[in-house]
Amino acid sequence: MNFDFTEDQHEIKRTARDLLTKRSGFEQIREAAEAEAYDESLFKELCELGWAGIAVDEQYGGAGLGVVELMILCEELGFSLAGSPFLANAIGGLMIEHAGSDEQRAQWLPGIATGEATATLALATDGVAAVVPDADGAAVIVLVEGDSAVLVARGDAEVEPLTTIDPSRRYARVTASGGDPLPGDVVGGLARAEVALSAEMVGVAQRSMEMAIEYAKERKQFDTPIGAFQAVSHRCAQMLFDTEGARSATYFGGWAADADESQLALAAAIAKAAASDSAHSVTNSSIQVHGGIGFTWEADVHWFFKRAQLDASMLRSASTCRALVTSITAASLASAGGA
Amino acid sequence: MDLTFNESESSFRDELRAWIKANHPGEEPAGEDEGYAFRRDWQRQLYEAGWAAVHWPTEYGGRDATLVEAAIFNEELARARAPFPANVLGLLLAGPTLMIWGSDEQKQRYLDPIMSGDEIWCQGFSEPEAGSDLASLKSKAVRDGDDWLVTGQKVWTSGAQYSKWCMLVARTDFDAPKHKGLTYFILDMEQEGVEVRPLRQITGDPEFNELFLENARIPAENVVGGEGNGWTVALTTLMNERAGLAFGLQVGMKVALDELTEELAASGKLNDPLVADKLGELHIKCEILRLTAYRGLTATMKYGQPGPEGSLTKWMWSQGNQELMQFATEALGPQSLSDGSAWGRSLLRSRGNSIEGGTTEVLKNIIAERVLGLPRKK
Ligand SMILES: Cc1cc2nc3c(=O)[nH]c(=O)nc-3n(C[C@H](O)[C@H](O)[C@H](O)COP(=O)(O)OP(=O)(O)OC[C@H]3O[C@@H](n4cnc5c(N)ncnc54)[C@H](O)[C@@H]3O)c2cc1C
């Protein structure tokens, strides 16, 4: 039992933090959001470092590491809010690698690993996915309906770019008919994607919390730093409670994806529910602690609030996940009782 | 990252499981005194088989178990629905405090009977005027030759009616700043100057007491950690209180939650999406508590002492357990609140969870100040 990263994994986290602190400060986030365009050179740089293929098998040109390592990068990208198709590409890749046929893997994974031909993934109903991250620049789009999923080449889908409340990421509406079905375990692929998405939300929550705490130490009212008022400090304690809880759940999901498939379905549902709820509550609280300034376009807390909204809305919702947790638990109790 | 038990952890668990299975004492009898006698016998059984204090070093009669094994011990006990040993405060609080602060003579004298349950301990910290602000306590100890004489009142003292010894914090210097004038004593409960009066809890049971001290006599050798050092010693006790219990409590919550899930499934109520949603949320909270406790454990193993993060798991548990009991009685309906239902009693008992061992508000203060580094309120 060792619930901590290995030294190598800590090193990945530190490297990512250092690089993203330099390359994606608030000025860059703002610039990208206002221009509605990414800093293309950043994604290129991440790809040159091999990040895009971190969890892709070596035979397809990836680094062959696990969901845990990918999760570490996603968390740091959420923390920095760097604009790039990284997450969309990674979750599309997880699905193709896990549920795809050999031909599908051979066709798509090398481009995903280098970032030269990216993927994305979304839930769809009757061939329509209302909000898909980074679909306009993707080479391949994975659409999941229930327990099955299809691959659609970008050229075969109708992709209409959208403006959402989150200008830090690009989204589009995707319509497609047919597509190339994935023959494997789509539910397992989706669970892995949800762990990666949850990790991004943990990073978003962590950064929002840190911003609130920093502000609460500096801002004075009634001749007192506001962080000395319990209504504020207890709110901050609650942010830690929520963020750490989501982190525990998400890391467990990453571990289950790599080491214990039998716990993954439950772990991923727990992670996605906890991370969505935490991202909502913590980014809300952070704005509240900032007061009026927090409501302005000029303050940077709102980027995190907005990303939290979109992230939480992607893949299965928190309430779907909670119902799933109940049904998985009830089923396992019933089978243990019957055995 | 490895969230499985290694070979020695697994074999520890298997051996323990087999032992509990063969020696399970059955259901705890109703009634405070009957339950206590039952838990005392159970502790004797654990002691004789070498299971009473697995986390203690072998030189003090423990198994030198790792923190993970100690967690497994608490988990397995709760999973088997076996009772906590009677001397839980001795095992979890007094013992570890003495191991850190006690003299060699004190360790020699007190540790073994703590483990066997021959001598039960209680915790005499809280006073009528000093609860959350523990350091403001007023019980007064004055020198009388080689002894100290203590006069004052303690309150909410759990298990005092069964105790031989009390971890007592009293003021020995009224001129020093409030945290500096305290001393930590081992008080003999069996004497003239100590009067124990039961207090009925909201459950109707007298689990805790008032303690009236009138020139209660304590020999000087019963000071723990030195005169004037009582606050620091008391913090060791409080840290252990918050860090150690989490695993057993988590599994206790899990067992109740699984029972509730089965009852709701049997009655068809799980088909109600609102019920399924809330139940899922509780399972999530319970699992997050377990995972966070294990993360804390890994951090403790890497960096030493239990940290203030222990406050987070205590808070998670008390909130989760209270929500669970409230939801259970709501979902199961009024019969769960009537005669003989364990749920009704559990609901009442859970109300104390966010007060005992430090209130949630105080835990939030600790987190804000010591973990997040926010300024203290003047
Ligand atoms: C079941 C049970 C068993 C117990 N067993 C023992 C025992 O064996 N030995 C022992 O010594 N004690 C024991 N206690 C006592 C327990 O530790 C105290 O009740 C607790 O520390 C709170 O103190 P208080 O009751 O005086 O409440 P107070 O401190 O008066 O608190 C009242 C309210 O004010 C809030 N409050 C107080 N200070 C602050 C602050 N700074 N910021 C924000 N809010 C604040 C509290 O959170 C609470 O809501 C037990 C309590 C219970 C319920």
PDB file of N, CA and C in Angstrom, chain A residues 1-6 9-10 68 71 213 216-217 223-225 227-230 233-234 236-238 240-241 244-245 247-249 251-252 255 270 273-274 319 322-323 325-326 329-330 333, chain B residues 1-5 9 68 254 258 261-262 270 276-277 279-281 283-284 287-288 290-292 294-295 298 302 312 315-316 319 361 364-365 367-368 371-378:
ATOM      1  N   MET A   1       0.852  -1.201   0.000  1.00  0.00           N
ATOM      2  CA  MET A   1       0.000   0.000   0.000  1.00  0.00           C
ATOM      3  C   MET A   1       0.880   1.240   0.000  1.00  0.00           C
ATOM      4  N   ASN A   2       0.808   1.975  -1.065  1.00  0.00           N
ATOM      5  CA  ASN A   2       1.567   3.218  -1.148  1.00  0.00           C
ATOM      6  C   ASN A   2       0.775   4.173  -2.026  1.00  0.00           C
ATOM      7  N   PHE A   3       0.025   5.066  -1.389  1.00  0.00           N
ATOM      8  CA  PHE A   3      -0.867   5.938  -2.143  1.00  0.00           C
ATOM      9  C   PHE A   3      -0.161   7.255  -2.425  1.00  0.00           C
ATOM     10  N   ASP A   4       0.892   7.167  -3.203  1.00  0.00           N
ATOM     11  CA  ASP A   4       1.612   8.372  -3.599  1.00  0.00           C
ATOM     12  C   ASP A   4       2.270   8.045  -4.935  1.00  0.00           C
ATOM     13  N   PHE A   5       2.655   9.100  -5.648  1.00  0.00           N
ATOM     14  CA  PHE A   5       3.338   8.883  -6.916  1.00  0.00           C
ATOM     15  C   PHE A   5       4.744   8.332  -6.686  1.00  0.00           C
ATOM     16  N   THR A   6       5.275   7.676  -7.704  1.00  0.00           N
ATOM     17  CA  THR A   6       6.675   7.268  -7.659  1.00  0.00           C
ATOM     18  C   THR A   6       7.540   8.509  -7.892  1.00  0.00           C
ATOM     19  N   GLN A   9       7.124   9.754 -11.330  1.00  0.00           N
ATOM     20  CA  GLN A   9       5.839  10.442 -11.544  1.00  0.00           C
ATOM     21  C   GLN A   9       5.860  11.847 -10.925  1.00  0.00           C
ATOM     22  N   HIS A  10       6.472  11.953  -9.763  1.00  0.00           N
ATOM     23  CA  HIS A  10       6.629  13.292  -9.172  1.00  0.00           C
ATOM     24  C   HIS A  10       7.441  14.196 -10.110  1.00  0.00           C
ATOM     25  N   VAL A  68      -2.057   6.810 -15.113  1.00  0.00           N
ATOM     26  CA  VAL A  68      -1.583   7.624 -13.985  1.00  0.00           C
ATOM     27  C   VAL A  68      -0.708   8.776 -14.487  1.00  0.00           C
ATOM     28  N   MET A  71      -2.787  11.250 -16.320  1.00  0.00           N
ATOM     29  CA  MET A  71      -3.594  11.988 -15.346  1.00  0.00           C
ATOM     30  C   MET A  71      -2.778  13.120 -14.713  1.00  0.00           C
ATOM     31  N   ILE A 213      -7.023  31.576  -1.676  1.00  0.00           N
ATOM     32  CA  ILE A 213      -6.265  31.653  -0.420  1.00  0.00           C
ATOM     33  C   ILE A 213      -5.276  32.817  -0.466  1.00  0.00           C
ATOM     34  N   ALA A 216      -7.218  35.928  -0.015  1.00  0.00           N
ATOM     35  CA  ALA A 216      -7.744  36.064   1.354  1.00  0.00           C
ATOM     36  C   ALA A 216      -6.663  36.494   2.339  1.00  0.00           C
ATOM     37  N   LYS A 217      -5.413  36.220   2.002  1.00  0.00           N
ATOM     38  CA  LYS A 217      -4.319  36.652   2.879  1.00  0.00           C
ATOM     39  C   LYS A 217      -3.998  38.125   2.667  1.00  0.00           C
ATOM     40  N   ASP A 223      -9.910  46.592   8.452  1.00  0.00           N
ATOM     41  CA  ASP A 223      -8.516  46.543   8.918  1.00  0.00           C
ATOM     42  C   ASP A 223      -8.004  45.128   9.173  1.00  0.00           C
ATOM     43  N   THR A 224      -8.611  44.151   8.535  1.00  0.00           N
ATOM     44  CA  THR A 224      -8.272  42.752   8.811  1.00  0.00           C
ATOM     45  C   THR A 224      -8.148  42.004   7.498  1.00  0.00           C
ATOM     46  N   PRO A 225      -7.151  41.149   7.355  1.00  0.00           N
ATOM     47  CA  PRO A 225      -7.158  40.301   6.158  1.00  0.00           C
ATOM     48  C   PRO A 225      -8.447  39.474   6.146  1.00  0.00           C
ATOM     49  N   GLY A 227      -9.172  36.703   5.157  1.00  0.00           N
ATOM     50  CA  GLY A 227      -8.969  35.289   5.503  1.00  0.00           C
ATOM     51  C   GLY A 227      -9.032  35.024   6.988  1.00  0.00           C
ATOM     52  N   ALA A 228      -9.036  36.089   7.801  1.00  0.00           N
ATOM     53  CA  ALA A 228      -9.180  35.908   9.248  1.00  0.00           C
ATOM     54  C   ALA A 228     -10.658  35.830   9.656  1.00  0.00           C
ATOM     55  N   PHE A 229     -11.556  36.172   8.738  1.00  0.00           N
ATOM     56  CA  PHE A 229     -12.988  36.001   9.031  1.00  0.00           C
ATOM     57  C   PHE A 229     -13.366  34.545   8.783  1.00  0.00           C
ATOM     58  N   GLN A 230     -14.053  33.979   9.751  1.00  0.00           N
ATOM     59  CA  GLN A 230     -14.340  32.543   9.601  1.00  0.00           C
ATOM     60  C   GLN A 230     -15.255  32.227   8.428  1.00  0.00           C
ATOM     61  N   SER A 233     -12.554  31.934   5.957  1.00  0.00           N
ATOM     62  CA  SER A 233     -11.561  30.864   6.162  1.00  0.00           C
ATOM     63  C   SER A 233     -12.221  29.481   6.132  1.00  0.00           C
ATOM     64  N   HIS A 234     -13.446  29.382   6.639  1.00  0.00           N
ATOM     65  CA  HIS A 234     -14.115  28.085   6.592  1.00  0.00           C
ATOM     66  C   HIS A 234     -14.517  27.715   5.164  1.00  0.00           C
ATOM     67  N   CYS A 236     -12.673  28.488   2.682  1.00  0.00           N
ATOM     68  CA  CYS A 236     -11.401  28.002   2.125  1.00  0.00           C
ATOM     69  C   CYS A 236     -11.122  26.568   2.588  1.00  0.00           C
ATOM     70  N   ALA A 237     -11.410  26.292   3.860  1.00  0.00           N
ATOM     71  CA  ALA A 237     -11.224  24.921   4.357  1.00  0.00           C
ATOM     72  C   ALA A 237     -12.110  23.960   3.557  1.00  0.00           C
ATOM     73  N   GLN A 238     -13.320  24.404   3.251  1.00  0.00           N
ATOM     74  CA  GLN A 238     -14.227  23.582   2.446  1.00  0.00           C
ATOM     75  C   GLN A 238     -13.647  23.338   1.041  1.00  0.00           C
ATOM     76  N   LEU A 240     -10.543  23.018   0.357  1.00  0.00           N
ATOM     77  CA  LEU A 240      -9.534  21.959   0.493  1.00  0.00           C
ATOM     78  C   LEU A 240     -10.212  20.597   0.620  1.00  0.00           C
ATOM     79  N   PHE A 241     -11.247  20.561   1.416  1.00  0.00           N
ATOM     80  CA  PHE A 241     -12.031  19.336   1.612  1.00  0.00           C
ATOM     81  C   PHE A 241     -12.494  18.796   0.251  1.00  0.00           C
ATOM     82  N   GLU A 244      -9.313  17.938  -2.198  1.00  0.00           N
ATOM     83  CA  GLU A 244      -8.581  16.726  -1.806  1.00  0.00           C
ATOM     84  C   GLU A 244      -9.446  15.484  -1.983  1.00  0.00           C
ATOM     85  N   GLY A 245     -10.728  15.613  -1.712  1.00  0.00           N
ATOM     86  CA  GLY A 245     -11.616  14.473  -1.916  1.00  0.00           C
ATOM     87  C   GLY A 245     -11.636  14.060  -3.386  1.00  0.00           C
ATOM     88  N   ARG A 247      -9.389  14.671  -5.546  1.00  0.00           N
ATOM     89  CA  ARG A 247      -8.052  14.165  -5.896  1.00  0.00           C
ATOM     90  C   ARG A 247      -7.909  12.709  -5.478  1.00  0.00           C
ATOM     91  N   SER A 248      -8.325  12.378  -4.262  1.00  0.00           N
ATOM     92  CA  SER A 248      -8.244  10.981  -3.800  1.00  0.00           C
ATOM     93  C   SER A 248      -8.989  10.069  -4.769  1.00  0.00           C
ATOM     94  N   ALA A 249     -10.193  10.491  -5.145  1.00  0.00           N
ATOM     95  CA  ALA A 249     -11.028   9.663  -6.017  1.00  0.00           C
ATOM     96  C   ALA A 249     -10.392   9.523  -7.405  1.00  0.00           C
ATOM     97  N   TYR A 251      -7.173   9.907  -8.360  1.00  0.00           N
ATOM     98  CA  TYR A 251      -5.930   9.117  -8.354  1.00  0.00           C
ATOM     99  C   TYR A 251      -6.254   7.624  -8.249  1.00  0.00           C
ATOM    100  N   PHE A 252      -7.268   7.327  -7.467  1.00  0.00           N
ATOM    101  CA  PHE A 252      -7.699   5.930  -7.356  1.00  0.00           C
ATOM    102  C   PHE A 252      -8.160   5.431  -8.727  1.00  0.00           C
ATOM    103  N   TRP A 255      -5.164   4.740 -10.874  1.00  0.00           N
ATOM    104  CA  TRP A 255      -4.507   3.503 -10.455  1.00  0.00           C
ATOM    105  C   TRP A 255      -5.312   2.282 -10.930  1.00  0.00           C
ATOM    106  N   ILE A 270     -16.955   7.292  -9.490  1.00  0.00           N
ATOM    107  CA  ILE A 270     -16.722   8.075  -8.274  1.00  0.00           C
ATOM    108  C   ILE A 270     -15.879   9.310  -8.603  1.00  0.00           C
ATOM    109  N   ALA A 273     -17.925  11.943 -10.675  1.00  0.00           N
ATOM    110  CA  ALA A 273     -18.933  12.624  -9.846  1.00  0.00           C
ATOM    111  C   ALA A 273     -18.255  13.593  -8.877  1.00  0.00           C
ATOM    112  N   ALA A 274     -17.217  13.101  -8.199  1.00  0.00           N
ATOM    113  CA  ALA A 274     -16.571  13.930  -7.170  1.00  0.00           C
ATOM    114  C   ALA A 274     -15.859  15.119  -7.805  1.00  0.00           C
ATOM    115  N   SER A 319     -24.646  13.198 -11.891  1.00  0.00           N
ATOM    116  CA  SER A 319     -25.810  12.453 -11.388  1.00  0.00           C
ATOM    117  C   SER A 319     -25.911  11.085 -12.057  1.00  0.00           C
ATOM    118  N   ARG A 322     -23.509   9.016 -10.088  1.00  0.00           N
ATOM    119  CA  ARG A 322     -24.000   8.617  -8.760  1.00  0.00           C
ATOM    120  C   ARG A 322     -24.961   7.438  -8.864  1.00  0.00           C
ATOM    121  N   ALA A 323     -25.850   7.490  -9.859  1.00  0.00           N
ATOM    122  CA  ALA A 323     -26.787   6.381 -10.045  1.00  0.00           C
ATOM    123  C   ALA A 323     -26.013   5.097 -10.376  1.00  0.00           C
ATOM    124  N   VAL A 325     -22.947   4.382  -9.422  1.00  0.00           N
ATOM    125  CA  VAL A 325     -22.307   3.904  -8.188  1.00  0.00           C
ATOM    126  C   VAL A 325     -23.303   3.072  -7.384  1.00  0.00           C
ATOM    127  N   THR A 326     -24.515   3.565  -7.283  1.00  0.00           N
ATOM    128  CA  THR A 326     -25.523   2.803  -6.541  1.00  0.00           C
ATOM    129  C   THR A 326     -25.803   1.465  -7.207  1.00  0.00           C
ATOM    130  N   THR A 329     -22.827  -0.929  -6.761  1.00  0.00           N
ATOM    131  CA  THR A 329     -22.699  -1.392  -5.372  1.00  0.00           C
ATOM    132  C   THR A 329     -23.815  -2.374  -5.028  1.00  0.00           C
ATOM    133  N   ALA A 330     -25.036  -2.033  -5.415  1.00  0.00           N
ATOM    134  CA  ALA A 330     -26.158  -2.922  -5.100  1.00  0.00           C
ATOM    135  C   ALA A 330     -25.971  -4.277  -5.773  1.00  0.00           C
ATOM    136  N   LEU A 333     -23.302  -6.257  -3.929  1.00  0.00           N
ATOM    137  CA  LEU A 333     -23.827  -6.775  -2.650  1.00  0.00           C
ATOM    138  C   LEU A 333     -24.749  -7.957  -2.887  1.00  0.00           C
TER     139      LEU A 333
ATOM    140  N   MET B   1       2.730   4.238  -7.173  1.00  0.00           N
ATOM    141  CA  MET B   1       1.425   4.103  -6.566  1.00  0.00           C
ATOM    142  C   MET B   1       1.014   2.636  -6.571  1.00  0.00           C
ATOM    143  N   ASP B   2       0.685   2.129  -5.406  1.00  0.00           N
ATOM    144  CA  ASP B   2       0.269   0.734  -5.331  1.00  0.00           C
ATOM    145  C   ASP B   2      -0.802   0.618  -4.254  1.00  0.00           C
ATOM    146  N   LEU B   3      -2.028   0.433  -4.684  1.00  0.00           N
ATOM    147  CA  LEU B   3      -3.121   0.417  -3.724  1.00  0.00           C
ATOM    148  C   LEU B   3      -3.554  -0.994  -3.355  1.00  0.00           C
ATOM    149  N   THR B   4      -2.616  -1.919  -3.498  1.00  0.00           N
ATOM    150  CA  THR B   4      -2.919  -3.271  -3.036  1.00  0.00           C
ATOM    151  C   THR B   4      -2.096  -3.522  -1.781  1.00  0.00           C
ATOM    152  N   PHE B   5      -2.454  -4.532  -1.045  1.00  0.00           N
ATOM    153  CA  PHE B   5      -1.652  -4.907   0.108  1.00  0.00           C
ATOM    154  C   PHE B   5      -0.531  -5.809  -0.378  1.00  0.00           C
ATOM    155  N   GLU B   9       1.448  -7.607   4.255  1.00  0.00           N
ATOM    156  CA  GLU B   9       0.180  -6.994   4.669  1.00  0.00           C
ATOM    157  C   GLU B   9      -0.986  -7.962   4.461  1.00  0.00           C
ATOM    158  N   VAL B  68       0.038   0.661   7.988  1.00  0.00           N
ATOM    159  CA  VAL B  68      -0.923   0.016   7.098  1.00  0.00           C
ATOM    160  C   VAL B  68      -1.565  -1.173   7.804  1.00  0.00           C
ATOM    161  N   LYS B 254     -19.168   2.184   6.163  1.00  0.00           N
ATOM    162  CA  LYS B 254     -19.378   1.345   4.977  1.00  0.00           C
ATOM    163  C   LYS B 254     -20.332   0.182   5.277  1.00  0.00           C
ATOM    164  N   ASP B 258     -23.831  -0.344   3.411  1.00  0.00           N
ATOM    165  CA  ASP B 258     -24.166  -1.571   2.681  1.00  0.00           C
ATOM    166  C   ASP B 258     -25.466  -2.176   3.199  1.00  0.00           C
ATOM    167  N   THR B 261     -28.210  -0.139   1.788  1.00  0.00           N
ATOM    168  CA  THR B 261     -28.384  -0.440   0.363  1.00  0.00           C
ATOM    169  C   THR B 261     -29.190  -1.720   0.191  1.00  0.00           C
ATOM    170  N   GLU B 262     -28.861  -2.731   0.989  1.00  0.00           N
ATOM    171  CA  GLU B 262     -29.584  -4.000   0.888  1.00  0.00           C
ATOM    172  C   GLU B 262     -31.043  -3.849   1.306  1.00  0.00           C
ATOM    173  N   LEU B 270     -34.863   1.334  -4.214  1.00  0.00           N
ATOM    174  CA  LEU B 270     -33.713   1.761  -5.028  1.00  0.00           C
ATOM    175  C   LEU B 270     -34.139   2.208  -6.415  1.00  0.00           C
ATOM    176  N   ALA B 276     -31.654   6.581  -5.297  1.00  0.00           N
ATOM    177  CA  ALA B 276     -30.414   6.055  -5.877  1.00  0.00           C
ATOM    178  C   ALA B 276     -29.344   7.136  -5.944  1.00  0.00           C
ATOM    179  N   ASP B 277     -29.747   8.346  -6.253  1.00  0.00           N
ATOM    180  CA  ASP B 277     -28.798   9.451  -6.359  1.00  0.00           C
ATOM    181  C   ASP B 277     -28.140   9.739  -5.008  1.00  0.00           C
ATOM    182  N   LEU B 279     -28.021   7.837  -2.350  1.00  0.00           N
ATOM    183  CA  LEU B 279     -27.260   6.690  -1.880  1.00  0.00           C
ATOM    184  C   LEU B 279     -25.894   6.642  -2.580  1.00  0.00           C
ATOM    185  N   GLY B 280     -25.903   6.928  -3.877  1.00  0.00           N
ATOM    186  CA  GLY B 280     -24.642   6.967  -4.615  1.00  0.00           C
ATOM    187  C   GLY B 280     -23.710   8.020  -4.035  1.00  0.00           C
ATOM    188  N   GLU B 281     -24.272   9.168  -3.711  1.00  0.00           N
ATOM    189  CA  GLU B 281     -23.457  10.235  -3.137  1.00  0.00           C
ATOM    190  C   GLU B 281     -22.818   9.792  -1.824  1.00  0.00           C
ATOM    191  N   HIS B 283     -22.154   6.653  -0.891  1.00  0.00           N
ATOM    192  CA  HIS B 283     -21.098   5.676  -1.181  1.00  0.00           C
ATOM    193  C   HIS B 283     -19.832   6.400  -1.663  1.00  0.00           C
ATOM    194  N   ILE B 284     -20.011   7.444  -2.435  1.00  0.00           N
ATOM    195  CA  ILE B 284     -18.864   8.202  -2.928  1.00  0.00           C
ATOM    196  C   ILE B 284     -18.127   8.858  -1.756  1.00  0.00           C
ATOM    197  N   GLU B 287     -16.192   6.230   0.210  1.00  0.00           N
ATOM    198  CA  GLU B 287     -15.003   5.757  -0.490  1.00  0.00           C
ATOM    199  C   GLU B 287     -13.904   6.831  -0.488  1.00  0.00           C
ATOM    200  N   ILE B 288     -14.303   8.063  -0.648  1.00  0.00           N
ATOM    201  CA  ILE B 288     -13.331   9.163  -0.617  1.00  0.00           C
ATOM    202  C   ILE B 288     -12.676   9.267   0.758  1.00  0.00           C
ATOM    203  N   ARG B 290     -12.096   6.737   2.771  1.00  0.00           N
ATOM    204  CA  ARG B 290     -11.116   5.645   2.834  1.00  0.00           C
ATOM    205  C   ARG B 290      -9.851   6.015   2.073  1.00  0.00           C
ATOM    206  N   LEU B 291     -10.046   6.549   0.860  1.00  0.00           N
ATOM    207  CA  LEU B 291      -8.893   6.862   0.009  1.00  0.00           C
ATOM    208  C   LEU B 291      -8.063   7.998   0.613  1.00  0.00           C
ATOM    209  N   THR B 292      -8.732   8.995   1.146  1.00  0.00           N
ATOM    210  CA  THR B 292      -8.006  10.118   1.730  1.00  0.00           C
ATOM    211  C   THR B 292      -7.254   9.674   2.987  1.00  0.00           C
ATOM    212  N   TYR B 294      -6.010   6.722   3.435  1.00  0.00           N
ATOM    213  CA  TYR B 294      -4.811   6.009   2.966  1.00  0.00           C
ATOM    214  C   TYR B 294      -3.755   6.968   2.411  1.00  0.00           C
ATOM    215  N   ARG B 295      -4.192   8.022   1.757  1.00  0.00           N
ATOM    216  CA  ARG B 295      -3.209   9.015   1.301  1.00  0.00           C
ATOM    217  C   ARG B 295      -2.499   9.640   2.497  1.00  0.00           C
ATOM    218  N   THR B 298       0.073   7.169   3.877  1.00  0.00           N
ATOM    219  CA  THR B 298       1.311   7.145   3.094  1.00  0.00           C
ATOM    220  C   THR B 298       2.161   8.366   3.434  1.00  0.00           C
ATOM    221  N   LYS B 302       5.905   8.461   5.097  1.00  0.00           N
ATOM    222  CA  LYS B 302       7.035   9.101   4.431  1.00  0.00           C
ATOM    223  C   LYS B 302       7.625  10.229   5.263  1.00  0.00           C
ATOM    224  N   LEU B 312      -8.963  16.563   8.328  1.00  0.00           N
ATOM    225  CA  LEU B 312      -9.804  16.436   7.132  1.00  0.00           C
ATOM    226  C   LEU B 312     -10.604  15.134   7.177  1.00  0.00           C
ATOM    227  N   TRP B 315     -13.387  15.183   9.767  1.00  0.00           N
ATOM    228  CA  TRP B 315     -14.496  16.006   9.254  1.00  0.00           C
ATOM    229  C   TRP B 315     -15.288  15.226   8.195  1.00  0.00           C
ATOM    230  N   MET B 316     -14.576  14.585   7.265  1.00  0.00           N
ATOM    231  CA  MET B 316     -15.260  13.792   6.235  1.00  0.00           C
ATOM    232  C   MET B 316     -16.144  12.730   6.864  1.00  0.00           C
ATOM    233  N   GLN B 319     -19.275  14.234   8.914  1.00  0.00           N
ATOM    234  CA  GLN B 319     -20.295  14.741   7.995  1.00  0.00           C
ATOM    235  C   GLN B 319     -20.975  13.590   7.245  1.00  0.00           C
ATOM    236  N   GLU B 361     -16.225  22.962  13.452  1.00  0.00           N
ATOM    237  CA  GLU B 361     -15.784  24.362  13.311  1.00  0.00           C
ATOM    238  C   GLU B 361     -14.318  24.493  13.715  1.00  0.00           C
ATOM    239  N   LYS B 364     -12.129  23.072  11.083  1.00  0.00           N
ATOM    240  CA  LYS B 364     -11.983  24.020   9.964  1.00  0.00           C
ATOM    241  C   LYS B 364     -10.974  25.108  10.317  1.00  0.00           C
ATOM    242  N   ASN B 365     -11.004  25.568  11.563  1.00  0.00           N
ATOM    243  CA  ASN B 365     -10.000  26.558  11.974  1.00  0.00           C
ATOM    244  C   ASN B 365      -8.592  25.991  11.820  1.00  0.00           C
ATOM    245  N   ILE B 367      -7.552  23.589   9.869  1.00  0.00           N
ATOM    246  CA  ILE B 367      -7.203  23.455   8.452  1.00  0.00           C
ATOM    247  C   ILE B 367      -6.854  24.824   7.872  1.00  0.00           C
ATOM    248  N   ALA B 368      -7.692  25.816   8.177  1.00  0.00           N
ATOM    249  CA  ALA B 368      -7.460  27.154   7.613  1.00  0.00           C
ATOM    250  C   ALA B 368      -6.105  27.703   8.066  1.00  0.00           C
ATOM    251  N   VAL B 371      -3.009  24.294   7.710  1.00  0.00           N
ATOM    252  CA  VAL B 371      -2.784  23.681   6.394  1.00  0.00           C
ATOM    253  C   VAL B 371      -2.738  24.769   5.321  1.00  0.00           C
ATOM    254  N   LEU B 372      -3.698  25.680   5.359  1.00  0.00           N
ATOM    255  CA  LEU B 372      -3.764  26.696   4.303  1.00  0.00           C
ATOM    256  C   LEU B 372      -2.968  27.951   4.642  1.00  0.00           C
ATOM    257  N   GLY B 373      -2.555  28.096   5.896  1.00  0.00           N
ATOM    258  CA  GLY B 373      -1.743  29.254   6.278  1.00  0.00           C
ATOM    259  C   GLY B 373      -2.499  30.569   6.292  1.00  0.00           C
ATOM    260  N   LEU B 374      -3.820  30.500   6.495  1.00  0.00           N
ATOM    261  CA  LEU B 374      -4.597  31.745   6.587  1.00  0.00           C
ATOM    262  C   LEU B 374      -4.339  32.406   7.939  1.00  0.00           C
ATOM    263  N   PRO B 375      -4.507  33.733   7.988  1.00  0.00           N
ATOM    264  CA  PRO B 375      -4.225  34.416   9.248  1.00  0.00           C
ATOM    265  C   PRO B 375      -5.218  34.010  10.333  1.00  0.00           C
ATOM    266  N   ARG B 376      -4.740  34.024  11.563  1.00  0.00           N
ATOM    267  CA  ARG B 376      -5.572  33.747  12.715  1.00  0.00           C
ATOM    268  C   ARG B 376      -6.476  34.926  13.002  1.00  0.00           C
ATOM    269  N   LYS B 377      -7.673  34.636  13.465  1.00  0.00           N
ATOM    270  CA  LYS B 377      -8.538  35.728  13.912  1.00  0.00           C
ATOM    271  C   LYS B 377      -7.944  36.278  15.204  1.00  0.00           C
ATOM    272  N   LYS B 378      -7.851  37.637  15.253  1.00  0.00           N
ATOM    273  CA  LYS B 378      -7.273  38.249  16.457  1.00  0.00           C
ATOM    274  C   LYS B 378      -8.196  38.051  17.656  1.00  0.00           C
TER     275      LYS B 378
END
